[in-house]
PDB file of C-alpha atoms in Angstrom:
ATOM      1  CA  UNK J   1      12.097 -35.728   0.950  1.00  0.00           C
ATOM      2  CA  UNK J   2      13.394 -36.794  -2.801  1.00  0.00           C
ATOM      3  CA  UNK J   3      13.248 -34.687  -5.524  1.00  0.00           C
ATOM      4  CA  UNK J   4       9.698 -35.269  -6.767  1.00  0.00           C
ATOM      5  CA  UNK J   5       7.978 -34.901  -3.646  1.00  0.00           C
ATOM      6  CA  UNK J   6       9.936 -31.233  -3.368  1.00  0.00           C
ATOM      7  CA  UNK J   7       9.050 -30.592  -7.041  1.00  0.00           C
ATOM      8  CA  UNK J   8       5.454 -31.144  -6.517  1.00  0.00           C
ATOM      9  CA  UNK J   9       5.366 -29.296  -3.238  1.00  0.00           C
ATOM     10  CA  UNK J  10       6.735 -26.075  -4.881  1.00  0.00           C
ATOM     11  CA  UNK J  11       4.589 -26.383  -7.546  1.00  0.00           C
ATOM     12  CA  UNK J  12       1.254 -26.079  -5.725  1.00  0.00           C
ATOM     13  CA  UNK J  13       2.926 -23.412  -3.637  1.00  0.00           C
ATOM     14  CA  UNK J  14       2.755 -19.240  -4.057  1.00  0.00           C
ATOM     15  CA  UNK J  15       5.493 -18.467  -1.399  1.00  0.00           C
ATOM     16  CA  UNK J  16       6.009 -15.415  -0.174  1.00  0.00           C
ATOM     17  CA  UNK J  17       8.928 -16.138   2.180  1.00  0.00           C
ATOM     18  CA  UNK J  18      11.594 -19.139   2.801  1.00  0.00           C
ATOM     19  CA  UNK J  19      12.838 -19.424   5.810  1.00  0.00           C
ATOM     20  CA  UNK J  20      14.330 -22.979   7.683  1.00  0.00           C
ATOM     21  CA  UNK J  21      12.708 -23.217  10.963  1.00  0.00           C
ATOM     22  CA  UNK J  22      12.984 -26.208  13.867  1.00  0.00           C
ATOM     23  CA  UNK J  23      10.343 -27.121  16.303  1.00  0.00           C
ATOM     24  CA  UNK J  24      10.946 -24.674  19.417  1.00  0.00           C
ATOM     25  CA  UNK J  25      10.240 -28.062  21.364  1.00  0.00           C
ATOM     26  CA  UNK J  26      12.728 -30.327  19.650  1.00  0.00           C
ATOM     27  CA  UNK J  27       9.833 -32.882  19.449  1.00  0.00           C
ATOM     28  CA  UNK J  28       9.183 -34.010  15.694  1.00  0.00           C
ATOM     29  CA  UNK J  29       7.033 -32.357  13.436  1.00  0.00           C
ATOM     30  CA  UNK J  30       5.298 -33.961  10.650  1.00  0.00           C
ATOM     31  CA  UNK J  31       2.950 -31.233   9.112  1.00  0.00           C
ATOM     32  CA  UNK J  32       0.675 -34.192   7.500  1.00  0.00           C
ATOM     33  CA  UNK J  33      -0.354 -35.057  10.925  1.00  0.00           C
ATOM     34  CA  UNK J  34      -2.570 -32.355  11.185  1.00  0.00           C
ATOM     35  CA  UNK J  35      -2.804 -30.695   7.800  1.00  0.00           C
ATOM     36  CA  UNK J  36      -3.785 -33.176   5.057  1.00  0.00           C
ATOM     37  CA  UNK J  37      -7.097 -32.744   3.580  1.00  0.00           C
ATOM     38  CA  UNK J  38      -8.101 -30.260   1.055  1.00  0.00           C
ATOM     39  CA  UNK J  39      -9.912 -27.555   2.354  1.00  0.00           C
ATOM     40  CA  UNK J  40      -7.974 -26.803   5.088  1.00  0.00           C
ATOM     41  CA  UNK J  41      -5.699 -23.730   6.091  1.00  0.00           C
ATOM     42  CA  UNK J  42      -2.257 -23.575   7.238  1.00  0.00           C
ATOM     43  CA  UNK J  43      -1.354 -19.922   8.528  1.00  0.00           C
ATOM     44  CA  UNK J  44       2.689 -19.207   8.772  1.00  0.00           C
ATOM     45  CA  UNK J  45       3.982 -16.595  10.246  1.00  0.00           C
ATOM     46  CA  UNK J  46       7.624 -15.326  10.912  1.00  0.00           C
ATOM     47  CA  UNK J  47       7.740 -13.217  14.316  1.00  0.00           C
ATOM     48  CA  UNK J  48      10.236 -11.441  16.836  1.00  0.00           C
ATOM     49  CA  UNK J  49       9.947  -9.759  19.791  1.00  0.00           C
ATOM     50  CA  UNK J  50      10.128  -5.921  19.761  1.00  0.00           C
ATOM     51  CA  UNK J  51      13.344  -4.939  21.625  1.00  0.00           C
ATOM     52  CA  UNK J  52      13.173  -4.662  25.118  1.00  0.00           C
ATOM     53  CA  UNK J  53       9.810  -7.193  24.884  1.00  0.00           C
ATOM     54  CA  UNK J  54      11.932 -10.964  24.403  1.00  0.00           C
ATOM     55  CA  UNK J  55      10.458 -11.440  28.121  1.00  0.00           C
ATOM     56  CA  UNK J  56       7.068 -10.794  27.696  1.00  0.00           C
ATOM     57  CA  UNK J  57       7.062 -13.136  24.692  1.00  0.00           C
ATOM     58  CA  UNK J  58       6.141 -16.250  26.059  1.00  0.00           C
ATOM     59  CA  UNK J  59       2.969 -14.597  28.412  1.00  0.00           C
ATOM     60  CA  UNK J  60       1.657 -12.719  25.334  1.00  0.00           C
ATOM     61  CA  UNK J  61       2.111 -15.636  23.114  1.00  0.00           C
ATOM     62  CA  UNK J  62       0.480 -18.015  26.085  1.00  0.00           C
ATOM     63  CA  UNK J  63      -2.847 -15.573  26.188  1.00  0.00           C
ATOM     64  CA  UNK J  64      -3.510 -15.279  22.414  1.00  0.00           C
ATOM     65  CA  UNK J  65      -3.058 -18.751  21.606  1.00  0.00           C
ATOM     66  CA  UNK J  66      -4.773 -19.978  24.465  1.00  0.00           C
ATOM     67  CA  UNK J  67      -7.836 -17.614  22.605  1.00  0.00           C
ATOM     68  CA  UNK J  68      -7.279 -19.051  19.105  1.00  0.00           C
ATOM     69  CA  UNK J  69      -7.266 -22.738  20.265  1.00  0.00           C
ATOM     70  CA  UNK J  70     -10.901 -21.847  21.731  1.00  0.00           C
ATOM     71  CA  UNK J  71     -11.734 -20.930  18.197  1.00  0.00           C
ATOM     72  CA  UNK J  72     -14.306 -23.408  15.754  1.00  0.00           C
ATOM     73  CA  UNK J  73     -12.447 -25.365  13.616  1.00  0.00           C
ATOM     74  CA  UNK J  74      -9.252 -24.621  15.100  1.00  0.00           C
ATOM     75  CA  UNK J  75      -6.596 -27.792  14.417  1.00  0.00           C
ATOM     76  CA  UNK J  76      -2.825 -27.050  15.874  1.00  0.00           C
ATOM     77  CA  UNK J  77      -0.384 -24.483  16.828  1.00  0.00           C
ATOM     78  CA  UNK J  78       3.121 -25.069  16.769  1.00  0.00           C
ATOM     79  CA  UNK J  79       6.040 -22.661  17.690  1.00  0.00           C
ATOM     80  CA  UNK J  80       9.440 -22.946  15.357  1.00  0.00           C
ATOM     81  CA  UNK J  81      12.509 -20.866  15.675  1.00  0.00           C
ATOM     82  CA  UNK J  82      15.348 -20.158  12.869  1.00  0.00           C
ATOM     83  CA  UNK J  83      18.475 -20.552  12.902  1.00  0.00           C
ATOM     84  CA  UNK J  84      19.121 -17.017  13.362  1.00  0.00           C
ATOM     85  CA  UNK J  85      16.223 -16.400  16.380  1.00  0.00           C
ATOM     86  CA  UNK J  86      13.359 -15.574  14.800  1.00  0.00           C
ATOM     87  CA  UNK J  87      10.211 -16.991  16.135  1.00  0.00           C
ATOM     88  CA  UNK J  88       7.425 -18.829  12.806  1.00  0.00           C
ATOM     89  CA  UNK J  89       4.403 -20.283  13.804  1.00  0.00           C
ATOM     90  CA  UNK J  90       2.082 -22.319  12.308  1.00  0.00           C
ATOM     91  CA  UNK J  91      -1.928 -22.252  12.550  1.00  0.00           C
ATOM     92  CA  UNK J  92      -4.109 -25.181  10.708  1.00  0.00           C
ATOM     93  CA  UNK J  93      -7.465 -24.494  10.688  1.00  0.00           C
ATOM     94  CA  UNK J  94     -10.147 -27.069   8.903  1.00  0.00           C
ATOM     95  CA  UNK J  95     -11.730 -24.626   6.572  1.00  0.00           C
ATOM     96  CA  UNK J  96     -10.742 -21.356   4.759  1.00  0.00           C
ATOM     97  CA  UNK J  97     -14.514 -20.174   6.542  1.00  0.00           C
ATOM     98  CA  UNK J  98     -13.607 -21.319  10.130  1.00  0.00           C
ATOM     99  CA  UNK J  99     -10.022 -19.189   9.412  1.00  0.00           C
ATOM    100  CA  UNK J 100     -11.911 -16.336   8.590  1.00  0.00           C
ATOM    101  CA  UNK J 101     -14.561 -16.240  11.293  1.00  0.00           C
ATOM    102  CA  UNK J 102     -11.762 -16.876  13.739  1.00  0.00           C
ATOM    103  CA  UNK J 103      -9.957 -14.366  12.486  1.00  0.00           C
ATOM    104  CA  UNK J 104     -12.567 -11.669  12.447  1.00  0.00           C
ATOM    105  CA  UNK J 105     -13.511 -12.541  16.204  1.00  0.00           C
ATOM    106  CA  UNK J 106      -9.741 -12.802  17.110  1.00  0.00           C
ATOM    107  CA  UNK J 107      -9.286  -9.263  15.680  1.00  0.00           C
ATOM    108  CA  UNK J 108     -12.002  -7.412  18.119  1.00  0.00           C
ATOM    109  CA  UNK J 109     -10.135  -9.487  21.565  1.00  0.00           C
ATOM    110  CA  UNK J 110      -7.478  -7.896  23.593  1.00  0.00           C
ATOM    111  CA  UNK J 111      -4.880 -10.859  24.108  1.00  0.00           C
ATOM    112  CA  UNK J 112      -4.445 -10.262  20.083  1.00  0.00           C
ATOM    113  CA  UNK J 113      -3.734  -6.326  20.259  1.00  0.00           C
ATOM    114  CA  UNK J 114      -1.100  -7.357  23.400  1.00  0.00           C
ATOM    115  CA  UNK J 115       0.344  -9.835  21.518  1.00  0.00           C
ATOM    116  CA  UNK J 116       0.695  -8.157  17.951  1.00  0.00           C
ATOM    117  CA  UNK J 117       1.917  -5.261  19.833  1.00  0.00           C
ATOM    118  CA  UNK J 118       5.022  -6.809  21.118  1.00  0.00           C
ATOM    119  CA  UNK J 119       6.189  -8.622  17.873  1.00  0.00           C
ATOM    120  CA  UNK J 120       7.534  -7.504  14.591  1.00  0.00           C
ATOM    121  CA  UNK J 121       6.348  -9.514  11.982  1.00  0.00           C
ATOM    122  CA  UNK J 122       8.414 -10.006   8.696  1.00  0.00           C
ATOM    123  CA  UNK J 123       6.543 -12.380   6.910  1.00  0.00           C
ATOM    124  CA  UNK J 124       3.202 -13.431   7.074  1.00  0.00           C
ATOM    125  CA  UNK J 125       1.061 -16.104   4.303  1.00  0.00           C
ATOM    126  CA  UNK J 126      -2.464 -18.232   4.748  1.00  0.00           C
ATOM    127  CA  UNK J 127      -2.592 -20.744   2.245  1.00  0.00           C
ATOM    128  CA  UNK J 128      -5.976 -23.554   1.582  1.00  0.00           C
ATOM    129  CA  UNK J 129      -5.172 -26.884   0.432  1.00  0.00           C
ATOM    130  CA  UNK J 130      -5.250 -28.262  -2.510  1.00  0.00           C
TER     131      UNK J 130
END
């Protein structure tokens, strides 16, 4: 990206953590692909496994996302990891009311209290476009 395009994008953005993360898949991302009207909701989250939980990872992961991709207005999921481990995922959602619905009916299943109960989460931020 030049200069302008990385001016601009920090100046619509409140962040709350930095962190350089590469697709977990090695396949390319492009975030405009699937985020890129205004309205819509990218989640972000930075993750690790609890110690003595890295192998139960991938099965918790598999269940709750499986559940969030059945939710209204759900877009993508896409797993990252940092260059030192950590796990960041990102959630686009098509409106900020979608988000929140899913969110509330995510909240009561158990797949979310398994998952969330194997991870330590350092940084977390929902943000609607612009």
């Amino acid at each position: 990206m030049g200069m302008p395009v990385v001016q601009s994008f920090f100046e619509k953005v409140n962040m709350q953590a930095f962190v350089q993360a590469s697709p977990a898949d090695g396949a390319p991302f492009i975030l405009e692909d699937y985020i890129n009207k205004a309205g819509q909701v990218l989640e972000v989250a930075v993750r690790t496994p609890k110690a003595s939980e890295e192998s139960n990872f991938d099965a918790a992961r598999a269940g709750f996302f499986g559940k969030v991709a059945e939710q209204p207005g759900y877009i993508f999921d896409r797993e990252f990891v940092t260059a030192d481990g950590q796990n960041v995922v990102m959630i686009g959602w098509e409106s900020q009311s979608d988000f929140m619905t899913a969110l509330g009916t995510l909240s009561q299943m158990p797949e979310m209290g398994a998952f969330f109960g194997i991870i330590d989460a350092s940084a977390y931020q929902a943000a609607i476009v612009k």
